[in-house]
mmCIF file of C-alpha atoms in Angstrom:
data_model
loop_
_atom_site.group_PDB
_atom_site.id
_atom_site.type_symbol
_atom_site.label_atom_id
_atom_site.label_comp_id
_atom_site.label_asym_id
_atom_site.label_seq_id
_atom_site.Cartn_x
_atom_site.Cartn_y
_atom_site.Cartn_z
ATOM 1 C CA ALA A 14 132.913 -18.177 16.318
ATOM 2 C CA GLU A 15 131.827 -17.390 13.234
ATOM 3 C CA ALA A 16 134.363 -18.577 11.240
ATOM 4 C CA ARG A 17 134.935 -21.404 13.434
ATOM 5 C CA THR A 18 131.464 -23.028 12.867
ATOM 6 C CA ALA A 19 131.933 -22.466 9.469
ATOM 7 C CA ARG A 20 134.490 -24.491 9.682
ATOM 8 C CA ALA A 21 132.598 -27.786 11.082
ATOM 9 C CA ALA A 22 129.918 -27.645 9.259
ATOM 10 C CA LEU A 23 132.017 -27.301 5.832
ATOM 11 C CA GLU A 24 133.729 -31.033 7.397
ATOM 12 C CA ARG A 25 130.984 -32.973 8.212
ATOM 13 C CA ALA A 26 130.028 -32.185 4.520
ATOM 14 C CA GLU A 27 132.286 -34.813 3.507
ATOM 15 C CA PRO A 28 131.356 -37.935 5.549
ATOM 16 C CA LEU A 29 127.761 -37.068 4.110
ATOM 17 C CA LEU A 30 128.851 -37.367 0.726
ATOM 18 C CA LYS A 31 129.874 -40.590 1.606
ATOM 19 C CA LYS A 32 127.510 -41.568 2.481
ATOM 20 C CA PHE A 33 125.175 -39.954 -0.366
ATOM 21 C CA ARG A 34 127.142 -42.260 -2.469
ATOM 22 C CA GLN A 35 126.711 -45.422 -0.386
ATOM 23 C CA ALA A 36 123.264 -44.414 -0.931
ATOM 24 C CA VAL A 37 122.753 -44.377 -4.239
ATOM 25 C CA LEU A 38 124.617 -47.763 -4.722
ATOM 26 C CA SER A 39 122.187 -49.131 -2.848
ATOM 27 C CA ALA A 40 119.011 -47.984 -3.772
ATOM 28 C CA ALA A 41 120.568 -49.292 -7.757
ATOM 29 C CA PHE A 42 120.998 -52.463 -6.995
ATOM 30 C CA ARG A 43 117.519 -52.452 -5.274
ATOM 31 C CA GLY A 44 115.599 -51.578 -8.331
ATOM 32 C CA GLU A 45 114.837 -48.297 -7.113
ATOM 33 C CA LEU A 46 117.220 -46.114 -9.324
ATOM 34 C CA THR A 47 115.553 -47.203 -12.550
ATOM 35 C CA GLU A 48 112.333 -47.805 -13.924
ATOM 36 C CA ARG A 49 111.434 -51.151 -15.282
ATOM 37 C CA ASP A 50 110.668 -51.244 -18.743
ATOM 38 C CA ALA A 51 108.312 -54.579 -20.350
ATOM 39 C CA ASN A 52 110.525 -53.883 -23.446
ATOM 40 C CA ASP A 53 113.574 -55.059 -22.014
ATOM 41 C CA GLU A 54 115.402 -58.640 -22.769
ATOM 42 C CA PRO A 55 114.837 -60.304 -19.258
ATOM 43 C CA ALA A 56 118.304 -60.977 -17.115
ATOM 44 C CA SER A 57 117.140 -64.970 -17.750
ATOM 45 C CA VAL A 58 118.078 -64.605 -21.533
ATOM 46 C CA LEU A 59 120.731 -63.370 -21.161
ATOM 47 C CA LEU A 60 121.915 -65.554 -18.841
ATOM 48 C CA GLU A 61 121.236 -68.577 -20.864
ATOM 49 C CA ARG A 62 122.818 -66.504 -23.821
ATOM 50 C CA ILE A 63 126.152 -66.377 -21.668
ATOM 51 C CA ARG A 64 126.119 -70.579 -21.702
ATOM 52 C CA ALA A 65 124.940 -70.868 -25.101
ATOM 53 C CA GLU A 66 127.982 -68.574 -25.817
ATOM 54 C CA ARG A 67 130.147 -70.431 -24.022
ATOM 55 C CA ILE A 68 128.744 -74.098 -25.360
ATOM 56 C CA LYS A 69 129.634 -73.135 -27.764
ATOM 57 C CA LYS A 70 133.206 -71.456 -27.510
ATOM 58 C CA TRP A 71 133.919 -75.157 -25.681
ATOM 59 C CA GLY A 72 133.310 -77.240 -28.384
ATOM 60 C CA ASN A 73 134.966 -75.385 -30.796
ATOM 61 C CA ASP A 74 138.312 -74.916 -29.072
ATOM 62 C CA LEU A 75 137.957 -79.134 -27.992
ATOM 63 C CA ARG A 76 137.896 -79.341 -32.280
ATOM 64 C CA ALA A 77 140.568 -76.784 -32.603
ATOM 65 C CA LYS A 78 142.638 -79.235 -30.264
ATOM 66 C CA GLY A 79 141.346 -82.516 -32.041
ATOM 67 C CA LYS A 80 140.160 -84.055 -29.178
ATOM 68 C CA ASP A 81 135.923 -85.290 -29.219
ATOM 69 C CA GLN A 82 133.912 -83.402 -27.665
ATOM 70 C CA ALA A 83 131.257 -87.283 -27.116
ATOM 71 C CA LYS A 84 133.917 -88.055 -24.769
ATOM 72 C CA ALA A 85 134.166 -84.552 -23.130
ATOM 73 C CA LYS A 86 131.897 -82.737 -20.620
ATOM 74 C CA PHE A 87 130.740 -79.103 -20.285
ATOM 75 C CA VAL A 88 131.818 -78.031 -16.836
ATOM 76 C CA GLU A 89 128.669 -75.730 -15.593
ATOM 77 C CA ALA A 90 129.196 -72.741 -13.783
ATOM 78 C CA GLU A 91 127.626 -72.892 -10.042
ATOM 79 C CA LEU A 92 124.217 -70.973 -9.543
ATOM 80 C CA PRO A 93 123.506 -69.142 -6.705
ATOM 81 C CA ASN A 94 121.448 -70.276 -3.433
ATOM 82 C CA THR A 95 118.929 -67.808 -3.878
ATOM 83 C CA ARG A 96 117.320 -68.464 -0.550
ATOM 84 C CA GLU A 97 118.848 -66.323 2.199
ATOM 85 C CA LEU A 98 118.646 -63.469 -0.432
ATOM 86 C CA GLY A 99 115.871 -61.204 -0.855
ATOM 87 C CA GLU A 100 113.425 -60.768 -3.940
ATOM 88 C CA LEU A 101 114.884 -58.439 -7.338
ATOM 89 C CA PRO A 102 112.796 -56.205 -8.818
ATOM 90 C CA GLU A 103 110.437 -57.871 -12.450
ATOM 91 C CA GLY A 104 113.333 -58.668 -14.972
ATOM 92 C CA TRP A 105 116.029 -59.464 -12.768
ATOM 93 C CA GLU A 106 117.729 -62.055 -11.450
ATOM 94 C CA TRP A 107 121.102 -63.457 -9.050
ATOM 95 C CA ALA A 108 123.801 -64.120 -10.872
ATOM 96 C CA THR A 109 127.665 -65.201 -9.992
ATOM 97 C CA VAL A 110 130.524 -63.277 -10.851
ATOM 98 C CA GLU A 111 131.787 -66.168 -12.761
ATOM 99 C CA GLN A 112 128.563 -67.384 -14.606
ATOM 100 C CA ILE A 113 128.572 -63.981 -16.547
ATOM 101 C CA ALA A 114 132.612 -63.343 -16.907
ATOM 102 C CA GLU A 115 136.001 -64.945 -16.577
ATOM 103 C CA VAL A 116 137.765 -64.270 -13.075
ATOM 104 C CA ARG A 117 141.648 -64.038 -13.137
ATOM 105 C CA LEU A 118 144.814 -63.453 -10.494
ATOM 106 C CA GLY A 119 147.123 -62.465 -11.949
ATOM 107 C CA ARG A 120 150.928 -63.447 -12.250
ATOM 108 C CA GLN A 121 153.275 -63.753 -8.316
ATOM 109 C CA ARG A 122 156.021 -61.647 -8.606
ATOM 110 C CA SER A 123 159.618 -63.100 -8.753
ATOM 111 C CA PRO A 124 163.133 -61.997 -8.415
ATOM 112 C CA SER A 125 164.076 -64.547 -10.902
ATOM 113 C CA ARG A 126 161.792 -61.702 -13.299
ATOM 114 C CA ALA A 127 163.185 -58.866 -12.442
ATOM 115 C CA LYS A 128 164.757 -58.762 -15.737
ATOM 116 C CA GLY A 129 163.991 -60.431 -19.469
ATOM 117 C CA PRO A 130 163.695 -60.785 -22.677
ATOM 118 C CA ASN A 131 160.582 -59.353 -22.110
ATOM 119 C CA MET A 132 160.016 -57.310 -19.923
ATOM 120 C CA ARG A 133 156.415 -55.539 -19.514
ATOM 121 C CA PRO A 134 154.386 -53.094 -17.415
ATOM 122 C CA TYR A 135 152.261 -54.552 -15.025
ATOM 123 C CA LEU A 136 149.462 -53.257 -12.552
ATOM 124 C CA ARG A 137 149.575 -53.953 -8.367
ATOM 125 C CA SER A 138 147.461 -53.616 -5.559
ATOM 126 C CA ALA A 139 148.428 -50.292 -5.250
ATOM 127 C CA ASN A 140 147.473 -48.655 -8.656
ATOM 128 C CA VAL A 141 144.133 -49.428 -8.205
ATOM 129 C CA THR A 142 142.995 -46.107 -5.478
ATOM 130 C CA TRP A 143 138.973 -45.391 -4.576
ATOM 131 C CA ASP A 144 139.262 -42.536 -7.352
ATOM 132 C CA GLY A 145 140.717 -44.955 -10.377
ATOM 133 C CA LEU A 146 144.180 -46.028 -11.873
ATOM 134 C CA ASP A 147 146.423 -44.711 -10.185
ATOM 135 C CA LEU A 148 149.765 -44.981 -13.306
ATOM 136 C CA LEU A 149 151.995 -43.138 -11.617
ATOM 137 C CA ASP A 150 154.835 -45.486 -10.529
ATOM 138 C CA VAL A 151 153.581 -48.681 -13.094
ATOM 139 C CA LYS A 152 156.599 -51.469 -12.314
ATOM 140 C CA GLU A 153 158.257 -53.989 -14.943
ATOM 141 C CA MET A 154 158.675 -57.456 -14.662
ATOM 142 C CA ASP A 155 159.477 -60.460 -17.614
ATOM 143 C CA PHE A 156 156.263 -62.613 -18.517
ATOM 144 C CA THR A 157 156.754 -65.206 -21.632
ATOM 145 C CA VAL A 158 154.805 -65.067 -24.621
ATOM 146 C CA GLN A 159 152.344 -67.669 -23.268
ATOM 147 C CA GLU A 160 151.634 -65.590 -19.820
ATOM 148 C CA GLN A 161 151.147 -62.305 -21.833
ATOM 149 C CA GLU A 162 148.305 -63.811 -23.151
ATOM 150 C CA THR A 163 146.840 -64.790 -19.747
ATOM 151 C CA TYR A 164 147.544 -61.970 -18.283
ATOM 152 C CA ARG A 165 147.364 -58.970 -20.729
ATOM 153 C CA LEU A 166 144.796 -56.502 -19.357
ATOM 154 C CA LYS A 167 142.190 -55.696 -22.117
ATOM 155 C CA ARG A 168 139.553 -52.686 -22.611
ATOM 156 C CA GLY A 169 136.938 -53.270 -20.387
ATOM 157 C CA ASP A 170 138.324 -55.651 -17.829
ATOM 158 C CA ILE A 171 137.496 -54.347 -13.901
ATOM 159 C CA VAL A 172 140.675 -55.379 -11.987
ATOM 160 C CA LEU A 173 139.880 -55.497 -7.495
ATOM 161 C CA VAL A 174 142.714 -55.714 -4.705
ATOM 162 C CA GLU A 175 142.941 -59.350 -4.077
ATOM 163 C CA GLY A 176 144.118 -59.437 -0.353
ATOM 164 C CA SER A 177 144.696 -56.166 1.631
ATOM 165 C CA GLY A 178 146.332 -55.666 5.805
ATOM 166 C CA SER A 179 143.360 -53.027 5.188
ATOM 167 C CA ILE A 180 139.877 -55.199 4.982
ATOM 168 C CA SER A 181 138.407 -52.075 3.730
ATOM 169 C CA GLU A 182 140.431 -52.277 0.906
ATOM 170 C CA VAL A 183 139.778 -55.877 -0.436
ATOM 171 C CA GLY A 184 137.545 -55.912 -3.184
ATOM 172 C CA LYS A 185 138.317 -52.144 -4.261
ATOM 173 C CA PRO A 186 138.135 -51.668 -8.205
ATOM 174 C CA ALA A 187 138.767 -49.998 -10.962
ATOM 175 C CA ILE A 188 138.207 -50.440 -14.855
ATOM 176 C CA TRP A 189 141.027 -50.714 -17.532
ATOM 177 C CA ASN A 190 140.911 -48.728 -20.293
ATOM 178 C CA ASP A 191 144.282 -49.263 -22.309
ATOM 179 C CA GLU A 192 145.650 -46.939 -20.665
ATOM 180 C CA ILE A 193 149.198 -48.715 -21.449
ATOM 181 C CA GLU A 194 150.086 -50.848 -23.995
ATOM 182 C CA ASN A 195 150.225 -54.415 -23.838
ATOM 183 C CA CYS A 196 150.172 -53.920 -19.501
ATOM 184 C CA CYS A 197 149.680 -56.543 -17.826
ATOM 185 C CA MET A 198 148.634 -57.816 -13.614
ATOM 186 C CA GLN A 199 150.424 -58.701 -10.311
ATOM 187 C CA ASN A 200 148.504 -61.299 -8.003
ATOM 188 C CA THR A 201 147.776 -59.258 -5.565
ATOM 189 C CA LEU A 202 144.864 -58.591 -8.788
ATOM 190 C CA ILE A 203 142.127 -59.918 -9.297
ATOM 191 C CA ARG A 204 140.384 -59.277 -12.987
ATOM 192 C CA VAL A 205 137.491 -59.954 -14.400
ATOM 193 C CA ARG A 206 136.908 -60.002 -17.676
ATOM 194 C CA THR A 207 132.514 -59.848 -19.823
ATOM 195 C CA ASP A 208 131.639 -59.446 -22.699
ATOM 196 C CA ALA A 209 127.797 -59.512 -21.862
ATOM 197 C CA PRO A 210 126.887 -57.748 -18.311
ATOM 198 C CA LEU A 211 127.964 -53.612 -18.867
ATOM 199 C CA PRO A 212 131.826 -53.377 -17.501
ATOM 200 C CA GLU A 213 131.158 -50.376 -16.037
ATOM 201 C CA TYR A 214 127.650 -52.164 -14.114
ATOM 202 C CA LEU A 215 130.093 -54.332 -12.656
ATOM 203 C CA HIS A 216 132.612 -52.319 -11.232
ATOM 204 C CA LEU A 217 130.085 -49.782 -9.598
ATOM 205 C CA HIS A 218 128.492 -53.230 -8.080
ATOM 206 C CA PHE A 219 132.257 -54.599 -7.215
ATOM 207 C CA GLN A 220 132.078 -50.657 -5.297
ATOM 208 C CA TYR A 221 129.520 -50.870 -3.672
ATOM 209 C CA ASP A 222 130.557 -54.491 -2.457
ATOM 210 C CA ALA A 223 133.701 -52.919 -1.151
ATOM 211 C CA LEU A 224 132.581 -49.963 -0.165
ATOM 212 C CA GLY A 225 129.297 -51.495 2.125
ATOM 213 C CA ALA A 226 130.647 -54.335 4.785
ATOM 214 C CA ARG A 227 130.077 -57.310 1.751
ATOM 215 C CA PHE A 228 132.870 -57.675 0.426
ATOM 216 C CA ARG A 229 134.300 -57.283 4.152
ATOM 217 C CA HIS A 230 132.049 -60.253 5.436
ATOM 218 C CA ALA A 231 134.065 -63.183 2.638
ATOM 219 C CA THR A 232 137.683 -62.482 3.244
ATOM 220 C CA LYS A 233 140.076 -64.814 4.929
ATOM 221 C CA GLY A 234 143.677 -64.427 6.639
ATOM 222 C CA ILE A 235 145.169 -63.494 9.062
ATOM 223 C CA GLY A 236 147.062 -60.279 8.607
ATOM 224 C CA ILE A 237 146.325 -59.848 5.451
ATOM 225 C CA ASN A 238 142.792 -60.365 4.268
ATOM 226 C CA HIS A 239 142.708 -61.773 1.020
ATOM 227 C CA LEU A 240 139.075 -61.963 -1.240
ATOM 228 C CA GLY A 241 140.881 -64.671 -3.894
ATOM 229 C CA ALA A 242 139.954 -65.371 -7.454
ATOM 230 C CA GLN A 243 137.000 -68.425 -6.335
ATOM 231 C CA GLY A 244 135.270 -66.262 -4.061
ATOM 232 C CA LEU A 245 134.856 -63.322 -6.340
ATOM 233 C CA SER A 246 134.092 -65.773 -9.009
ATOM 234 C CA GLU A 247 131.144 -67.477 -6.174
ATOM 235 C CA TRP A 248 130.246 -64.011 -5.425
ATOM 236 C CA VAL A 249 126.446 -63.256 -6.207
ATOM 237 C CA ILE A 250 125.525 -60.207 -7.930
ATOM 238 C CA ALA A 251 122.209 -58.448 -8.856
ATOM 239 C CA LEU A 252 122.078 -58.528 -12.390
ATOM 240 C CA PRO A 253 118.925 -56.463 -14.552
ATOM 241 C CA PRO A 254 118.537 -56.337 -18.053
ATOM 242 C CA LEU A 255 120.982 -55.617 -20.511
ATOM 243 C CA ALA A 256 119.550 -51.814 -21.112
ATOM 244 C CA GLU A 257 118.525 -51.507 -17.018
ATOM 245 C CA GLN A 258 121.732 -51.629 -16.864
ATOM 246 C CA LYS A 259 122.691 -48.478 -19.093
ATOM 247 C CA ARG A 260 119.959 -46.413 -17.832
ATOM 248 C CA ILE A 261 121.688 -47.229 -13.989
ATOM 249 C CA VAL A 262 124.863 -46.489 -14.913
ATOM 250 C CA GLU A 263 123.702 -43.315 -16.004
ATOM 251 C CA ARG A 264 121.575 -42.342 -13.391
ATOM 252 C CA VAL A 265 124.872 -43.627 -10.876
ATOM 253 C CA GLU A 266 126.898 -41.383 -12.882
ATOM 254 C CA SER A 267 124.590 -38.341 -13.339
ATOM 255 C CA LEU A 268 124.714 -38.175 -9.046
ATOM 256 C CA PHE A 269 128.197 -38.718 -8.676
ATOM 257 C CA ALA A 270 128.643 -35.964 -11.136
ATOM 258 C CA GLN A 271 126.317 -33.581 -8.603
ATOM 259 C CA ALA A 272 128.276 -34.946 -5.585
ATOM 260 C CA GLU A 273 131.509 -34.437 -7.372
ATOM 261 C CA GLN A 274 130.361 -30.477 -7.974
ATOM 262 C CA ILE A 275 129.372 -30.484 -4.483
ATOM 263 C CA GLU A 276 132.753 -31.556 -2.292
ATOM 264 C CA ARG A 277 134.670 -29.212 -5.638
ATOM 265 C CA ALA A 278 132.191 -25.722 -3.900
ATOM 266 C CA VAL A 279 132.921 -27.512 -0.324
ATOM 267 C CA GLU A 280 136.855 -27.377 -0.435
ATOM 268 C CA ILE A 281 136.676 -23.872 -1.955
ATOM 269 C CA ALA A 282 134.828 -22.616 0.743
ATOM 270 C CA ARG A 283 136.943 -24.194 2.433
ATOM 271 C CA ARG A 284 139.652 -22.905 1.750
ATOM 272 C CA ARG A 285 138.372 -19.608 2.251
ATOM 273 C CA ALA A 286 136.942 -20.246 5.063
ATOM 274 C CA GLU A 287 140.542 -21.138 6.493
ATOM 275 C CA LYS A 288 141.585 -17.437 4.939
ATOM 276 C CA VAL A 289 139.346 -15.381 7.062
ATOM 277 C CA GLY A 290 140.294 -17.159 9.671
ATOM 278 C CA GLN A 291 143.713 -16.565 9.502
ATOM 279 C CA ALA A 292 142.717 -13.315 8.697
ATOM 280 C CA ILE A 293 141.193 -12.936 11.713
ATOM 281 C CA LEU A 294 143.692 -14.084 14.047
ATOM 282 C CA ALA A 295 146.363 -12.108 11.871
ATOM 283 C CA ARG A 296 144.698 -8.585 12.524
ATOM 284 C CA ALA A 297 144.059 -9.644 16.327
ATOM 285 C CA PHE A 298 147.538 -10.211 17.105
ATOM 286 C CA ARG A 299 147.870 -6.755 15.412
ATOM 287 C CA GLY A 300 145.487 -5.511 17.956
ATOM 288 C CA GLU A 301 143.351 -5.045 15.878
ATOM 289 C CA LEU A 302 139.939 -6.545 16.485
#
């Protein structure tokens, strides 16, 4: 009886640790895990700097193409509708993903590209797990030189599962750290690339959105649930000052590391409990009890 009680208690630990992680992320994006610092540059300044850099790059691109900037018009990212959103801590801002990052859908897989002169490895949704990237089975297909520039992954890119038959898997994210050279992506994934907010912060935010119900309410489709590049572009996140993003990432990673230690201890205890149970049964059938 004691062995059964112990095993039952250990089985309850896994869902409790999952709830703990969700609670940590929820607190992180309400600003409850970190202290405010009056010396932090407000997120509003960060957003304006991103906007100014985009306008500068846009002008440089026009000049490189020999086009008249005066006759062109810079397309602003859509501002988020904050009327139904809650209050944020001081120095934070609501922002859409397209305000702070480039969002791109991967390239569609085609049988005609199964062979060709420019075979390249590519990521697909099967390579993205809740524990990170699984690169044991990476496929290849032919990408033109231009397509390689468009779809190649770079260190710090965040890839999210675009669609799935299981709604709880949609939006599942992972960070790319150049694990495979010249690796591209399929259109079962969406890539988010940012040079301003920390990729690690956005990755945690997307984890929170995917583990909770936020992404689920935004999906579309019958049978296969899709998030879509446009849907992710319009997605609203809580953006703290850059310095506080670093503190949030450090705090969350510290708490998650503690949870992993507990998980390892629980797994060891579970195996020991199973061995004890098996030993008791063996003795019982031998009539030694």
